[in-house]
Each structure stands twice: as structure tokens, then as C-alpha cells.
Amino acid sequence: MTLTEMGARARVAANALALAGEEAKNAALLAISQALIEHGDEILAANREDIAHAQEAGLSSAMIERLTLSEARLAGIANAILKVRALPDPVGEVLEARTLYNGLQLEKRRVPMGVICVIYESRPNVTVDSAVLCLKAGSAAILRGGKETIRSNLALESVMRAALQSVSMNPDCVQLVHDTARETARELMGMRGAIDLLIPRGGAGLIRSVVENAKVPVIETGAGNCHIYVDAKANLEMAAAILQNAKMQRPSVCNAAETLLVHKDVAERFLPMAQRALGGCQLRGCERAAAILPGIALATEEDFATEYNDYILAVRVVDSLEEAIAHIARYTTHHSEAIVTDDAGAAETFMQRIDAAAVYHNASTRFTDGEEFGLGAEIGISTQKMHARGPMGLREICSYKYFVRGEGQVRG
Amino acid sequence: MTLTEMGARARVAANALALAGEEAKNAALLAISQALIEHGDEILAANREDIAHAQEAGLSSAMIERLTLSEARLAGIANAILKVRALPDPVGEVLEARTLYNGLQLEKRRVPMGVICVIYESRPNVTVDSAVLCLKAGSAAILRGGKETIRSNLALESVMRAALQSVSMNPDCVQLVHDTARETARELMGMRGAIDLLIPRGGAGLIRSVVENAKVPVIETGAGNCHIYVDAKANLEMAAAILQNAKMQRPSVCNAAETLLVHKDVAERFLPMAQRALGGCQLRGCERAAAILPGIALATEEDFATEYNDYILAVRVVDSLEEAIAHIARYTTHHSEAIVTDDAGAAETFMQRIDAAAVYHNASTRFTDGEEFGLGAEIGISTQKMHARGPMGLREICSYKYFVRGEGQVRG
């Protein structure tokens, strides 16, 4: 099947899905969740083949860990579907309604996006997550995963499509691109009219490639060079706890901290505390930080621009709140930025002026997450300012339209 | 000045403008409105030069009419600014606020987009409209108009920037690209990080070029191949009045009708009524329409796909509501589509299934407009599904961000 044919099938499926009620969509989600458990053996067998190929290809053990499915992980995926099922249907909600001066009834209602394409790498749970979030939001999904998990993805697609058919829903609501050649991703990026929204999920290289080449509407996700700024008036115990959480709890994710900025007035007291809190983490500091913490590596310009996703933290001593804001303005990826301070004015200035999806006062950046924010689930975290910002749940992957009802009104 | 320098200046101006209160922005708008009147002579003199060049270049009289400013038009532009000034400030509005399970205070607030670039053609009023809408929405504007009105635009820019300075606002809130070479538009489309949103306003060629080449986020605007479907159960008098309004009142605009679809059961009665209502309009019909209205031209496939923006209407007789929906699905530009019927079920089916920014029941498509919809003003009409759909007013050119306030919360 060509991608054009796939796009046409997705449109037909999306048109019907847009009219499907909550009950029908929930029945489909339940069927998919159950089918993943029922067909666990074949999915895990396919995944083992992927893993064998990955080992032959010499992938890192961290990478292989990310690709691996187990019975427990599959149960987790199936359970996550039930959570999406329990979320309110975003489609049809009236966002605004009013009667215009001429008697026209104007109603702005949330409607599905249509056809959503997700281009992603590695982890097979993304195949299911993306499919079910799109489904509940009333959109057909075209999924283009990476070659490392193609066998797992094919098995997941087959199980999901059969589950859709079992509840009389068009299986083309979920389609996987079977060809993982680079060209298929490029072709998808150009399918104007066929794809209403393209979401890349993966590393910086993938995101950049999509943003630079796509002709269809895109939501950029995931880059997170997040900062923790410890102000002159910070509660330093709290700051150390927040920093420890933001850097160490799960360094591989996009809402983990990558740079610590500390006000000069508290640097001498705080940096040794930070070092103790960050046991096992490599620090790379500016000269002033290195003078306080002898033996740490010196940070380069490059360090401040890097999203390590690892147990490494860049550290810089700043003279003022102003300098902290300027540093962040220069290096931010507009994801999540935090200030720790007991000075309410400084906190407000920081939060107003920092341009990021989420700005924090006295809390860890790790909270930027669909579930933590109460969206129930997320398909990614937007780092752009258009359409959706921060965690994208069901409502964030919908559009809206105006329903206008009259009695023959014409414009004067 | 290079475009990169211009982008850097815009960012500095945008950062300050984002923090400016409603009062400061309104003072700037008042100053601009007054300055346009005070400096009317120099603006009109510059416009006369543009017109002289346009005449030499042999532009059509319709085109020249669009380029021409007069004292009355300038007064209209100045007055429109006062209307924008009177609109509520969209910035800072709390869109959602709640306390999370862990005590974190989550607040989703509307914030400015940042730097908005508008690439447009011909009409000099767009220079002022775009600048003031961006300003009120807290964003700096980079304006790239067409060469036909470069002298008018330079005069308008100079007057607007002086007005900003007179109220101590950074004049870089409004910058015009002085070089109208095609390359400057292309360069703007690639300025990731510098431009947060790019809005093309103009003909289909411009829109296509921007959508295909831009690497920055874009909102597609303006293409309107709008349909009026006259159902079997339509009030035919009402249908004729709506059709007349939608086609004839102002055929050059994007919300004007371009195709009439009529149900076979009423075609024989309605088409002659339509022909009378559309005096001065050329009809191009399918064979069945031509059999009822002998002497009209035969419509080609191309006709149904064309946005005439002129006194021309394509006409097609359809067998059913289903066929009307299928025709529209094929040719729609997702702008505005209308059904005329007394059958509430048919109306609901049509409105649910047609994928357009605005769907109408018993009203003219001409109402798709920022002022008519109560947005106060518009910077364009979006025909895409991402971010904003239909008329874009102040709120539609803003973003949002999450403010999260804690007391030391870390993620478990």
C-alpha cells in the first residue's frame, strides 16, 4: 500500500470516527486493552526478535532496555488504555456559545483534528499510546515508528486493528507504516491535505528533521534544557531537595534539570550542599563554581546548551536574578524552568519573564507531565508556542469549528 | 539592517511588550491612531507615488483601487485602531486554575506569542491592522509587505514608530522589512527561534509558498472555495436571498460563495430563481443545470475547484445530501460552507460532517469574519485546523503558559 492510499483510508476512517460517540470509542479502547493481554505471547515473541536484532546490531544496553517489552510492561500499557478510556470525551464540548446582534446562533465546538501522524523512535509503547489517544480524541492515527521495533510494532498494529474490527470500528483508524526507510518519514512530512497534524516524538535529530522538512502542520515536542535557579533568598534545604529530584530522579527525561544557576550570595553555602545531594552526578561548573567546588570539571559554552539526559549537570554562579533570566533566555528550549526563592517578587519576575511552557516557583521541573498536570495522559510535551504548549492530552490534539445557525440572515 | 538584526530587535521589544500593561498598550494605540491623521499628507503623498508606479507598470484598475489610500480610508484605518484599543487585553487571562493532588497551584494563563511576522501583498491598511493587533496582543510585529505599496508602507512604518517613541514604547515593536525582494520573504520563513508565528495574508500563490517553505510555525489563511447547498426541503426564497448575498455582495473576498449545489427535487424550481437573483453573474453549470437553464456555460472539473473571487458561480445538481457532502469534501478549502433547509436533521448532518472553519444553516457564508463573530477585529481567517480556526482576533494570536507554584514539592 502506498502512503497516499494509506492517507485516503485514514481520511475515510477519520470521517466516521469523528461522528462516533463516546460509547463506541470506549468500547474500542476496552477491546484493544483486552486484546493486548490476550495476544501477549505473539507480541512478546515479536519483541524478542527485535531485541535479538538489536543485540546483533550492537545497540547499547540502555537502548535495548528501552526497546524491551515484558509481560509486566504490556500489562502497564493495557492498563494505561483503560485510563484513557476513563477520561472525558473531548469531542463536541461547546467552548463558546452566543447569539450575535443579528440573531445568528454562534457555537464554537471542539472537533477532532482528523488524521494525526506520529513519527517516533524506538519504544513500542508509543505505538499503542499514540493510537489510543488519537482514537479517543476522534482522529485516525498514522504511525511511523523506528526500524528497531518494527516487528513489535507490526504485532501491536495487527492486534489493535483486529480489536477495532471486533467492535465494528474501521481498522484504518490505526495504521502503521510498514516501511521504516527514511524516505517514508520524508514523504509523510509532505502529505498536505492528507495529514492534519504531525507530531514527532524522539530525539533532537528527529524533531529537527521534522520541523525543517515538514509541509504539514507540526507540533514540536520534547527538547528540555531545563534550569533550576537558586536565588539569593532561597531556602537552601528546599533548593537541594528540588535540585536532587529534578536532576537525579529520572535524568533521561525531558523535564529533568540540566543546569543549576545559583546566586553569588548563596553560592558558597549552597554548592557544597548541592554536591552532596547529587552524589553520582558529574558537575561541570563555571570558574566561580569550580573555585567553590575544587576538582569539578570546567563547563564550556557547549555544556550550557546541552540536554545531557544523563547524570551530568552544568553549574553557573550568577550575580543577580537578571543574569539568571538572561542565561535562561539564551539557552532555554522553552520547556520547564524553575526558581527557588522565598522572595515573592523575585519569583513573580522570573515566572513572568521566562518564556517556557511551564515556569515553577519552589517546585521540581519534573512535574511537567500530562498525568501530573491532570490531563490524564499525554502524547508529548510541546515546546512551541502555537496551538498547544507543555503536556498535550486529549483536548490538545483536537481542533474546533464554528456552528452558525440562522433564519435566513444575510450580511448588510 | 539584516533580518537577523531585525529579529533580535523584535525579541527585545517583545520581551518588554509582554510585560506592558493594558494602559501602556492602549496609549500606544491612541498615539498611532492620532499620528496617522496628523501625518496624513505625507502618507498620502507616498501612496500617490506608489499609485503612479503601479500605473506605469500597467496594473489593473481593480488592483490599483486596492492599493489606493484616501483621506477617508486613512480615517477609517485610524478609527479601526481605536476599536482595537477598546477591546479587552487578551494577555494574562487565567484560562484554568487548580490545585493539584500534591498542593501545587497550577495556573494556565494566556501570554503573548512573542514575535509575529506577517507576509502580505498590496493593501497598505494591512500594515497598520497587523501592527496594532500584534501590539495589543503583546507581540512585536515584523511586517513584510509587497513592493507595490513599499512607499506607503515606509511612510506608515515611520509614523507608527515615531508614535511609539512618543509614548516611550520601544519602536521595534513594529518593524517593516524595507527590502521587498523575494529572498527576504524566504529568509523570514526560515528564522526559527526569532519568529514565533508567521501569518501569510494574500493570494493563493503567496499562501502556498509560505506553507511549503516555512520552517517557522505558520497559520494558513484566506483560501475560500465556499459552497451553498440548497436542500430538497429548503425555503427557496430564503435560499435565493442567501445565495445572492453570498455571491454578489462582495465577490472578491474569501467568504463569498463560489459554487451552488442544488438538490434535484428543487432544481427545476430553484435554478431559475437563482439566475434572477444573480443578475450580472456568469453561471457555469453541470449538464443537468444547463438543461434547466439553457444558455449557461458548462462547468469543468476545474470550475468546481476554483475560487473565482469574481461574478462567476459554478452550479451543480446533486441527487442527495450525501452527494452534496461528498462534493464539498472533495473541493472545500475548509473555510465556510452553508446548507439551506427546513429539515433540521439534514442541517445537523451537514454541519457535523462538513470539515470547515464555519458551517452554516440558513445563513450566508459572508458572516465568517472577526467583527461579525464578535472578535472585534481579525488578522486573517485561518483555514487550517491547528491553533486557530476561522477568524483570528487578539486571543487567537496569543499563546499560553503554565505557572506552577509550590512549597518545595518534588516528584515521587
CSV table of N, CA, C and O in Angstrom, one decimal, chain B residues 274-312:
chain,number,residue,atom,x,y,z
B,274,ALA,N,-32.6,31.4,-8.9
B,274,ALA,CA,-31.2,31.7,-8.6
B,274,ALA,C,-30.7,32.6,-9.7
B,274,ALA,O,-30.0,33.6,-9.4
B,275,GLN,N,-31.0,32.3,-10.9
B,275,GLN,CA,-30.5,33.0,-12.1
B,275,GLN,C,-31.0,34.5,-12.0
B,275,GLN,O,-30.2,35.4,-12.2
B,276,ARG,N,-32.3,34.6,-11.6
B,276,ARG,CA,-32.8,36.0,-11.5
B,276,ARG,C,-32.1,36.8,-10.3
B,276,ARG,O,-31.8,37.9,-10.4
B,277,ALA,N,-31.8,36.1,-9.2
B,277,ALA,CA,-31.2,36.7,-8.1
B,277,ALA,C,-29.8,37.1,-8.3
B,277,ALA,O,-29.2,38.0,-7.7
B,278,LEU,N,-29.2,36.4,-9.3
B,278,LEU,CA,-27.7,36.6,-9.6
B,278,LEU,C,-27.5,37.4,-10.9
B,278,LEU,O,-26.6,37.1,-11.6
B,279,GLY,N,-28.3,38.4,-11.1
B,279,GLY,CA,-28.2,39.2,-12.3
B,279,GLY,C,-26.8,39.8,-12.4
B,279,GLY,O,-26.3,40.3,-11.4
B,280,GLY,N,-26.1,39.6,-13.5
B,280,GLY,CA,-24.8,40.1,-13.7
B,280,GLY,C,-23.7,39.1,-13.3
B,280,GLY,O,-22.5,39.4,-13.4
B,281,CYS,N,-24.1,37.9,-12.9
B,281,CYS,CA,-23.2,36.9,-12.6
B,281,CYS,C,-23.2,35.8,-13.6
B,281,CYS,O,-24.2,35.3,-14.1
B,282,GLN,N,-22.0,35.3,-14.0
B,282,GLN,CA,-21.9,34.3,-15.0
B,282,GLN,C,-22.1,32.9,-14.3
B,282,GLN,O,-21.4,32.7,-13.3
B,283,LEU,N,-23.0,32.1,-14.8
B,283,LEU,CA,-23.2,30.7,-14.2
B,283,LEU,C,-22.5,29.7,-15.1
B,283,LEU,O,-22.5,29.8,-16.3
B,284,ARG,N,-21.8,28.7,-14.5
B,284,ARG,CA,-21.2,27.6,-15.2
B,284,ARG,C,-21.7,26.3,-14.5
B,284,ARG,O,-21.4,26.0,-13.4
B,285,GLY,N,-22.6,25.6,-15.3
B,285,GLY,CA,-23.3,24.5,-14.6
B,285,GLY,C,-22.9,23.2,-15.1
B,285,GLY,O,-22.3,23.0,-16.2
B,286,CYS,N,-23.3,22.1,-14.3
B,286,CYS,CA,-23.2,20.8,-14.8
B,286,CYS,C,-24.3,20.6,-15.9
B,286,CYS,O,-25.1,21.4,-16.1
B,287,GLU,N,-24.3,19.4,-16.5
B,287,GLU,CA,-25.2,19.2,-17.6
B,287,GLU,C,-26.7,19.3,-17.2
B,287,GLU,O,-27.5,19.8,-17.9
B,288,ARG,N,-27.0,18.8,-16.0
B,288,ARG,CA,-28.3,18.9,-15.5
B,288,ARG,C,-28.8,20.3,-15.3
B,288,ARG,O,-29.9,20.7,-15.5
B,289,ALA,N,-27.8,21.1,-14.7
B,289,ALA,CA,-28.2,22.5,-14.5
B,289,ALA,C,-28.4,23.2,-15.8
B,289,ALA,O,-29.3,24.0,-16.0
B,290,ALA,N,-27.5,22.9,-16.8
B,290,ALA,CA,-27.6,23.5,-18.1
B,290,ALA,C,-28.9,23.2,-18.8
B,290,ALA,O,-29.4,23.9,-19.6
B,291,ALA,N,-29.4,22.0,-18.6
B,291,ALA,CA,-30.6,21.6,-19.2
B,291,ALA,C,-31.8,22.4,-18.6
B,291,ALA,O,-32.8,22.7,-19.3
B,292,ILE,N,-31.7,22.8,-17.4
B,292,ILE,CA,-32.7,23.6,-16.8
B,292,ILE,C,-32.6,25.1,-17.1
B,292,ILE,O,-33.5,25.8,-17.3
B,293,LEU,N,-31.3,25.5,-17.3
B,293,LEU,CA,-31.0,26.9,-17.6
B,293,LEU,C,-30.3,27.0,-18.9
B,293,LEU,O,-29.0,27.1,-19.0
B,294,PRO,N,-31.0,26.8,-20.0
B,294,PRO,CA,-30.3,26.7,-21.3
B,294,PRO,C,-29.5,28.0,-21.6
B,294,PRO,O,-29.9,29.1,-21.2
B,295,GLY,N,-28.3,27.8,-22.2
B,295,GLY,CA,-27.5,29.0,-22.5
B,295,GLY,C,-26.4,29.3,-21.5
B,295,GLY,O,-25.5,30.0,-21.8
B,296,ILE,N,-26.5,28.6,-20.3
B,296,ILE,CA,-25.3,28.9,-19.4
B,296,ILE,C,-24.1,28.0,-19.9
B,296,ILE,O,-24.3,27.0,-20.6
B,297,ALA,N,-23.0,28.4,-19.4
B,297,ALA,CA,-21.7,27.7,-19.8
B,297,ALA,C,-21.7,26.4,-19.1
B,297,ALA,O,-22.3,26.2,-18.0
B,298,LEU,N,-21.0,25.4,-19.6
B,298,LEU,CA,-20.8,24.1,-19.0
B,298,LEU,C,-19.6,24.2,-18.0
B,298,LEU,O,-18.6,24.7,-18.4
B,299,ALA,N,-19.8,23.7,-16.8
B,299,ALA,CA,-18.7,23.8,-15.8
B,299,ALA,C,-17.8,22.6,-16.0
B,299,ALA,O,-18.2,21.5,-16.4
B,300,THR,N,-16.5,22.9,-15.9
B,300,THR,CA,-15.5,21.8,-16.0
B,300,THR,C,-15.1,21.4,-14.5
B,300,THR,O,-15.5,22.1,-13.6
B,301,GLU,N,-14.4,20.3,-14.4
B,301,GLU,CA,-13.8,19.9,-13.1
B,301,GLU,C,-13.1,21.1,-12.5
B,301,GLU,O,-13.2,21.4,-11.3
B,302,GLU,N,-12.3,21.8,-13.3
B,302,GLU,CA,-11.5,23.0,-12.8
B,302,GLU,C,-12.4,24.0,-12.2
B,302,GLU,O,-12.1,24.7,-11.2
B,303,ASP,N,-13.6,24.2,-12.8
B,303,ASP,CA,-14.5,25.3,-12.2
B,303,ASP,C,-14.9,25.0,-10.8
B,303,ASP,O,-15.0,25.9,-10.0
B,304,PHE,N,-15.1,23.7,-10.5
B,304,PHE,CA,-15.6,23.4,-9.1
B,304,PHE,C,-14.4,23.6,-8.1
B,304,PHE,O,-14.7,23.7,-6.9
B,305,ALA,N,-13.2,23.6,-8.6
B,305,ALA,CA,-12.0,23.7,-7.7
B,305,ALA,C,-11.6,25.2,-7.6
B,305,ALA,O,-10.7,25.5,-6.9
B,306,THR,N,-12.2,26.1,-8.3
B,306,THR,CA,-11.7,27.4,-8.4
B,306,THR,C,-12.4,28.4,-7.5
B,306,THR,O,-13.6,28.4,-7.3
B,307,GLU,N,-11.6,29.2,-6.8
B,307,GLU,CA,-12.1,30.3,-6.0
B,307,GLU,C,-12.0,31.5,-7.0
B,307,GLU,O,-11.0,32.1,-7.2
B,308,TYR,N,-13.2,31.8,-7.6
B,308,TYR,CA,-13.2,32.9,-8.6
B,308,TYR,C,-12.9,34.3,-8.1
B,308,TYR,O,-12.3,35.1,-8.7
B,309,ASN,N,-13.4,34.6,-6.9
B,309,ASN,CA,-13.4,35.9,-6.4
B,309,ASN,C,-13.9,36.9,-7.4
B,309,ASN,O,-13.4,38.0,-7.6
B,310,ASP,N,-15.0,36.5,-8.1
B,310,ASP,CA,-15.5,37.3,-9.2
B,310,ASP,C,-16.9,37.0,-9.4
B,310,ASP,O,-17.5,36.1,-8.7
B,311,TYR,N,-17.6,37.7,-10.3
B,311,TYR,CA,-19.0,37.4,-10.6
B,311,TYR,C,-19.2,36.2,-11.5
B,311,TYR,O,-19.7,36.3,-12.6
B,312,ILE,N,-18.7,35.1,-10.9
B,312,ILE,CA,-18.9,33.8,-11.6
B,312,ILE,C,-19.3,32.8,-10.6
B,312,ILE,O,-18.8,32.8,-9.4
